[in-house]
Short mmCIF file of C-alpha atoms in Angstrom, two decimals:
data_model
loop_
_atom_site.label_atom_id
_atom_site.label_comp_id
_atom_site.label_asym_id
_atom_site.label_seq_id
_atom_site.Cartn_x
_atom_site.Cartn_y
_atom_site.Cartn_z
CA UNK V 232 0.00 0.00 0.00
CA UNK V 233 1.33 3.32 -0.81
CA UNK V 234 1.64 6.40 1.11
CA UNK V 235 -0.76 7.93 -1.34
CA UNK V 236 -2.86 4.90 -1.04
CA UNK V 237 -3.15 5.35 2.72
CA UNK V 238 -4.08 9.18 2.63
CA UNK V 239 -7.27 8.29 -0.30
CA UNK V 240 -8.63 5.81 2.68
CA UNK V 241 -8.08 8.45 5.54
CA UNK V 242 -10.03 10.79 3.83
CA UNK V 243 -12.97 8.48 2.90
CA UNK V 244 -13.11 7.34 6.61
CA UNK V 245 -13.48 10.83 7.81
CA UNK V 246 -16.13 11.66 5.43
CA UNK V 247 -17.41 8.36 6.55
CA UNK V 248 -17.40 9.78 10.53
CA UNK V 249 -18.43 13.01 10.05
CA UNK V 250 -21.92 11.41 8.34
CA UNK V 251 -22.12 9.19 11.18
CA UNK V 252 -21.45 11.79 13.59
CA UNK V 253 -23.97 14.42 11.81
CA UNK V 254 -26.98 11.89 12.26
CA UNK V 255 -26.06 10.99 15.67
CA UNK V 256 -26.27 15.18 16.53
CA UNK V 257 -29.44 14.94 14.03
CA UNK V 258 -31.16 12.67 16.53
CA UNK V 259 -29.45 14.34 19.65
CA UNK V 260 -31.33 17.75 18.64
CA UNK V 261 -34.58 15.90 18.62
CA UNK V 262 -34.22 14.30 21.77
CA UNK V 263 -33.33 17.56 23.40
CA UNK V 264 -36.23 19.04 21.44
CA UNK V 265 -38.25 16.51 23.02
CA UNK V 266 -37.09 17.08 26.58
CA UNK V 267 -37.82 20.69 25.96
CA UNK V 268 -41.79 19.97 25.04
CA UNK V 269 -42.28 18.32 28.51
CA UNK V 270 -41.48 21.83 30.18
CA UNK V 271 -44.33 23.41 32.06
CA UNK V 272 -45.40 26.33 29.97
CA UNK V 273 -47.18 29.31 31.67
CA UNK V 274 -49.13 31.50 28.76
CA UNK V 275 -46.50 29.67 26.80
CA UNK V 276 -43.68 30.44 28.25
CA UNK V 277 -40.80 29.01 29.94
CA UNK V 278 -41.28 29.70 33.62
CA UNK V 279 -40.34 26.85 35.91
CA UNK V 280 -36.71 27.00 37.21
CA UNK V 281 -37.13 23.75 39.29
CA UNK V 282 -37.62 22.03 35.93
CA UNK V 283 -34.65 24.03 33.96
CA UNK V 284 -32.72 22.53 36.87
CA UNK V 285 -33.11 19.29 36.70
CA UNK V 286 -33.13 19.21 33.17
CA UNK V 287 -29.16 19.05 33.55
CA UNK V 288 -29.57 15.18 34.40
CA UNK V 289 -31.78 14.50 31.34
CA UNK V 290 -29.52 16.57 29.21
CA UNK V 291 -26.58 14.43 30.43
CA UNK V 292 -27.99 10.83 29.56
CA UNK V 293 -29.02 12.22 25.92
CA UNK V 294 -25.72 13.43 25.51
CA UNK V 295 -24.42 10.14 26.54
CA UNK V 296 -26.70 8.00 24.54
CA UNK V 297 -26.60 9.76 21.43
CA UNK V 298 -23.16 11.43 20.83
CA UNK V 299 -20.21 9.70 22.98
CA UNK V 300 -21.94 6.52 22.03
CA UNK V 301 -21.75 7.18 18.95
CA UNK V 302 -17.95 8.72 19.26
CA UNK V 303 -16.88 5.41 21.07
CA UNK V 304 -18.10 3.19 18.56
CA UNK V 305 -15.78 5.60 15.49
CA UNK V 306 -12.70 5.64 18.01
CA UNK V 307 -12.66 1.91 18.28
CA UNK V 308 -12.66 2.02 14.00
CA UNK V 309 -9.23 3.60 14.83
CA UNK V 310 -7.20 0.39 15.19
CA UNK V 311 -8.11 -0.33 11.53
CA UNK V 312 -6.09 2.85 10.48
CA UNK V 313 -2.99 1.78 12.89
CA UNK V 314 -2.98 -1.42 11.24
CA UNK V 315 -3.11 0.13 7.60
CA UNK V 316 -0.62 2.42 8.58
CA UNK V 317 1.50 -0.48 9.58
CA UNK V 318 0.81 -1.82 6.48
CA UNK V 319 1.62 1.62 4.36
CA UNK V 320 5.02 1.83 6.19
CA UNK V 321 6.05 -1.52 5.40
CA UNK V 322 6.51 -1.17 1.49
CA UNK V 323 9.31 1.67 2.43
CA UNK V 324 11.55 -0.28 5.08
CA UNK V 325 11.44 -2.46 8.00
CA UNK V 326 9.72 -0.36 10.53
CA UNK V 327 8.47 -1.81 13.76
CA UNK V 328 4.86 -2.27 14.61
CA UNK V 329 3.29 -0.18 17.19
CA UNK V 330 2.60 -2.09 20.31
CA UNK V 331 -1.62 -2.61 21.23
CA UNK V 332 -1.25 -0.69 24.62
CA UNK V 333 0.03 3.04 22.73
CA UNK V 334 -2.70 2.37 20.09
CA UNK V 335 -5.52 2.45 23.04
CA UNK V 336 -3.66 5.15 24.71
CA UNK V 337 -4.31 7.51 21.71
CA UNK V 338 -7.79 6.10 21.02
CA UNK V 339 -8.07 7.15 24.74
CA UNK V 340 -6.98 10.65 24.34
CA UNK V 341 -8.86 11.07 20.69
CA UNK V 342 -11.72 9.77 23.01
CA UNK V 343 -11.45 12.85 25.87
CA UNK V 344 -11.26 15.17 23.26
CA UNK V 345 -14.63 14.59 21.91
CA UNK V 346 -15.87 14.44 25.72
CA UNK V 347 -14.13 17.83 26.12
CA UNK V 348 -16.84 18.72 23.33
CA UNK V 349 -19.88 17.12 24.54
CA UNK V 350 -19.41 18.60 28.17
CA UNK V 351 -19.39 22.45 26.37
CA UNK V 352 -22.33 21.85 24.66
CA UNK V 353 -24.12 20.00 27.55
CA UNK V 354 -23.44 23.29 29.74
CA UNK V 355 -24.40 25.42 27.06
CA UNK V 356 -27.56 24.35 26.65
CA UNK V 357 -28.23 23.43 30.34
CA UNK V 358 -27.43 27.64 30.67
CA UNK V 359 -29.62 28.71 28.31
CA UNK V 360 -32.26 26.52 29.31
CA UNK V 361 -31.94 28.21 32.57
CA UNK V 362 -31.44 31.48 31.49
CA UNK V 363 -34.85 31.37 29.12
CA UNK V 364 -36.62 30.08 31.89
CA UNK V 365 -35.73 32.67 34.18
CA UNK V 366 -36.88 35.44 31.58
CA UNK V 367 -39.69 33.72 30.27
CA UNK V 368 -38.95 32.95 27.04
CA UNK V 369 -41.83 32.00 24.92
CA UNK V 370 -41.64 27.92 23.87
CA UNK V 371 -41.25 28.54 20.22
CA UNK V 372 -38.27 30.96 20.50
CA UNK V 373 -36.69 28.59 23.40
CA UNK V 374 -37.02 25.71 20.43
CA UNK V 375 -35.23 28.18 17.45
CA UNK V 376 -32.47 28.75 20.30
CA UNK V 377 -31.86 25.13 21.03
CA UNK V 378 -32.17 24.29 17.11
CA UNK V 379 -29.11 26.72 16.81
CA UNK V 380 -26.52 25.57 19.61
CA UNK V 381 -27.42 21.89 18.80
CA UNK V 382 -27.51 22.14 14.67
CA UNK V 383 -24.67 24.43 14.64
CA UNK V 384 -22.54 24.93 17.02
CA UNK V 385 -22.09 21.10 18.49
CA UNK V 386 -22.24 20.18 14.77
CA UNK V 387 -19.80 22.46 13.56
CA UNK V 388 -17.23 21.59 16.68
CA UNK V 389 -17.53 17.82 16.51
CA UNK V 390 -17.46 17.62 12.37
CA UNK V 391 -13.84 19.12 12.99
CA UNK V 392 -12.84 17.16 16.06
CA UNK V 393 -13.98 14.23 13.63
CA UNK V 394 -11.69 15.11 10.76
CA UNK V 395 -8.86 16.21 13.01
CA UNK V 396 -8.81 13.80 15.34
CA UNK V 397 -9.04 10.78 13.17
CA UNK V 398 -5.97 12.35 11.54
CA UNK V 399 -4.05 13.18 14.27
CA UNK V 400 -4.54 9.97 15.40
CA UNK V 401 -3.07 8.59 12.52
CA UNK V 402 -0.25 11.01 12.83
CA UNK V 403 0.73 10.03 16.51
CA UNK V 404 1.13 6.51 15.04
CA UNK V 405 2.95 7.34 12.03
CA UNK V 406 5.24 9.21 14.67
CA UNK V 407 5.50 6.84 17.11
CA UNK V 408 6.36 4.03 14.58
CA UNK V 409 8.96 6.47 12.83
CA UNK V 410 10.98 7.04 15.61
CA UNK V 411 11.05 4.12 17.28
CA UNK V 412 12.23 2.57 14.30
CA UNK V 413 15.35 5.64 14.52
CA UNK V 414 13.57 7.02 11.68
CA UNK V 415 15.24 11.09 11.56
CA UNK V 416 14.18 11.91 8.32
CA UNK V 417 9.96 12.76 7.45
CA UNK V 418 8.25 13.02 3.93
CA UNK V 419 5.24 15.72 4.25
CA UNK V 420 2.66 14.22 1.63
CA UNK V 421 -0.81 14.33 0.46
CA UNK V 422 -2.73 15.46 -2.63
CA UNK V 423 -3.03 19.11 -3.62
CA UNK V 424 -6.55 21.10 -3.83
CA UNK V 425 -7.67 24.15 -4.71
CA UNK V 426 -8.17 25.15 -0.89
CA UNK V 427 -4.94 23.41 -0.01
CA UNK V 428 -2.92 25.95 2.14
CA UNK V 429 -0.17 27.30 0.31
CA UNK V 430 2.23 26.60 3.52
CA UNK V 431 1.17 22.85 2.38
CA UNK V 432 1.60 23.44 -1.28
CA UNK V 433 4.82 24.62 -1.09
CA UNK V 434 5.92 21.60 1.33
CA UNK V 435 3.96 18.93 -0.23
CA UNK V 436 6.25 15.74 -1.21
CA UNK V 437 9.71 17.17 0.09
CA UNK V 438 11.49 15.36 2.71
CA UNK V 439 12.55 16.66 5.76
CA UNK V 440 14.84 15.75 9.24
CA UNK V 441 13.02 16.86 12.65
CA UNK V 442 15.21 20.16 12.85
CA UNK V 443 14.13 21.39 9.21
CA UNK V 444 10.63 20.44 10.11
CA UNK V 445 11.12 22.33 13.76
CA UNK V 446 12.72 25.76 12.12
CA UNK V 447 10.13 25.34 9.06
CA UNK V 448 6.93 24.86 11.47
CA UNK V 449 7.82 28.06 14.21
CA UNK V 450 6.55 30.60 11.02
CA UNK V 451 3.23 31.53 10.85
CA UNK V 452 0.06 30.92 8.07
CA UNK V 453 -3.37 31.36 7.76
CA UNK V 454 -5.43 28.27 9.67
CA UNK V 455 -2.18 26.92 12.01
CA UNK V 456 -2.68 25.54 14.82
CA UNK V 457 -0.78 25.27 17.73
CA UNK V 458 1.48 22.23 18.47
CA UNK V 459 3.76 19.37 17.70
CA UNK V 460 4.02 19.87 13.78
CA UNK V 461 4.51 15.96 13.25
CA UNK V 462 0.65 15.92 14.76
CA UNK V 463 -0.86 19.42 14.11
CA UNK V 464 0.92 18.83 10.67
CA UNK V 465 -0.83 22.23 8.16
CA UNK V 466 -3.39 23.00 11.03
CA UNK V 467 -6.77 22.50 11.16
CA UNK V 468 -8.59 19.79 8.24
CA UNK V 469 -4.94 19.55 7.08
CA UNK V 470 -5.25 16.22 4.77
CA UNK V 471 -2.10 16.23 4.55
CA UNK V 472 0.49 13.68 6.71
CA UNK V 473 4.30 12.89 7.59
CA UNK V 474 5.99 9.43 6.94
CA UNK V 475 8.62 8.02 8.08
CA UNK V 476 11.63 7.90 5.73
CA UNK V 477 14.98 5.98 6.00
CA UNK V 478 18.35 6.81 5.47
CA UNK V 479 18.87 4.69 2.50
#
């Protein structure tokens, strides 16, 4: 399998997630939906803070059942990318696999940082539940504000933890198996698209050792992100991915 090979499948599999992910939210807005049409409505309006209270618990459990269920089961699809990664590496030298226990450990972080998400979004709308309640908002505005945090802003947030994660996922294991193979030397790869950063454009198929990559990686461009540039790689929806390359 080529490296080019590998980076067509990463891309399908996080169009692949964010669909997955996008009707999970789709039925997590009309569960919430639903919990908001059992509030008591006075002249219909929001009213009851008792109820906006204790609507925290209810929030929680949909939360639960409908998004970080639906995150676990994508995470666990992660071992399938270690092991084509594996695979990908293995047609340019002898590089060692990457042991079971680091594979779960990243899964494991990938995993927090989609909790990280859920939990601002679950006190988000437990707030403005609240807050409408304690102003009396009418029950068809309350629904239009609820439609918006859950249909936009969780959605927006997860669809890029889903494309970044998944690929810095991949990146930690391309990493990990690079160097403790006493790899020093990275090839930055990945097709080229009209949106395609021109930081990426201009580094796109050139091979580089750690130091390059560190001097080369401390400028600044338009949609970098902060961090280890073997993992943060162009910044954010970067489809673009370091391998390993050996001396000879």
């Amino acid at each position: 399998m080529s490296d080019s090979t590998h980076a067509d499948f990463l891309a399908s599999l996080a169009d692949d997630h964010q669909r997955k992910l996008g009707e999970a939210i789709s039925r997590l807005e009309d569960r919430v939906l639903d919990l908001l049409s059992g509030a008591p409505l006075d002249e219909g309006a929001l009213f009851d803070l008792e109820w906006a209270v204790q609507a925290r618990n209810e929030l929680r459990q949909v939360v639960d059942q409908e998004y970080l269920q639906e995150v676990d089961l994508l995470v666990k699809e992660y071992t399938q990318v270690a092991e084509r990664a594996t695979e990908m590496l293995a047609e340019y030298g002898d590089f060692t696999a990457l042991d079971r226990s680091v594979i779960q450990q990243l899964q494991s972080l990938t995993f927090q940082g989609f909790e990280s998400v859920g939990d601002q979004y679950l006190t988000a709308v437990s707030k403005e539940i609240y807050d409408m309640t304690l102003v009396g908002t009418s029950f068809a505005d309350a629904v239009k504000n609820v439609r918006e945090t859950v249909g936009g802003n969780l959605k927006r947030y997860a669809d890029q933890q889903v494309h970044d994660g998944l690929m810095q996922f991949n990146a930690n294991a391309n990493v990990a198996i690079g160097k403790q193979s006493g790899v020093t030397r990275w090839k930055y790869y990945g097709g080229i698209q009209d949106n395609s950063r021109s930081h990426c454009k201009k580094h796109a198929g050139k091979i580089y050792t750690e130091e390059q990559i560190a001097e080369i990686w401390s400028g600044t461009w338009k949609g970098k992100a902060s961090g280890d540039p073997f993992v943060v790689r162009g910044g954010y929806r970067c489809q673009h991915h370091w391998r390993p390359v050996f001396d000879d």
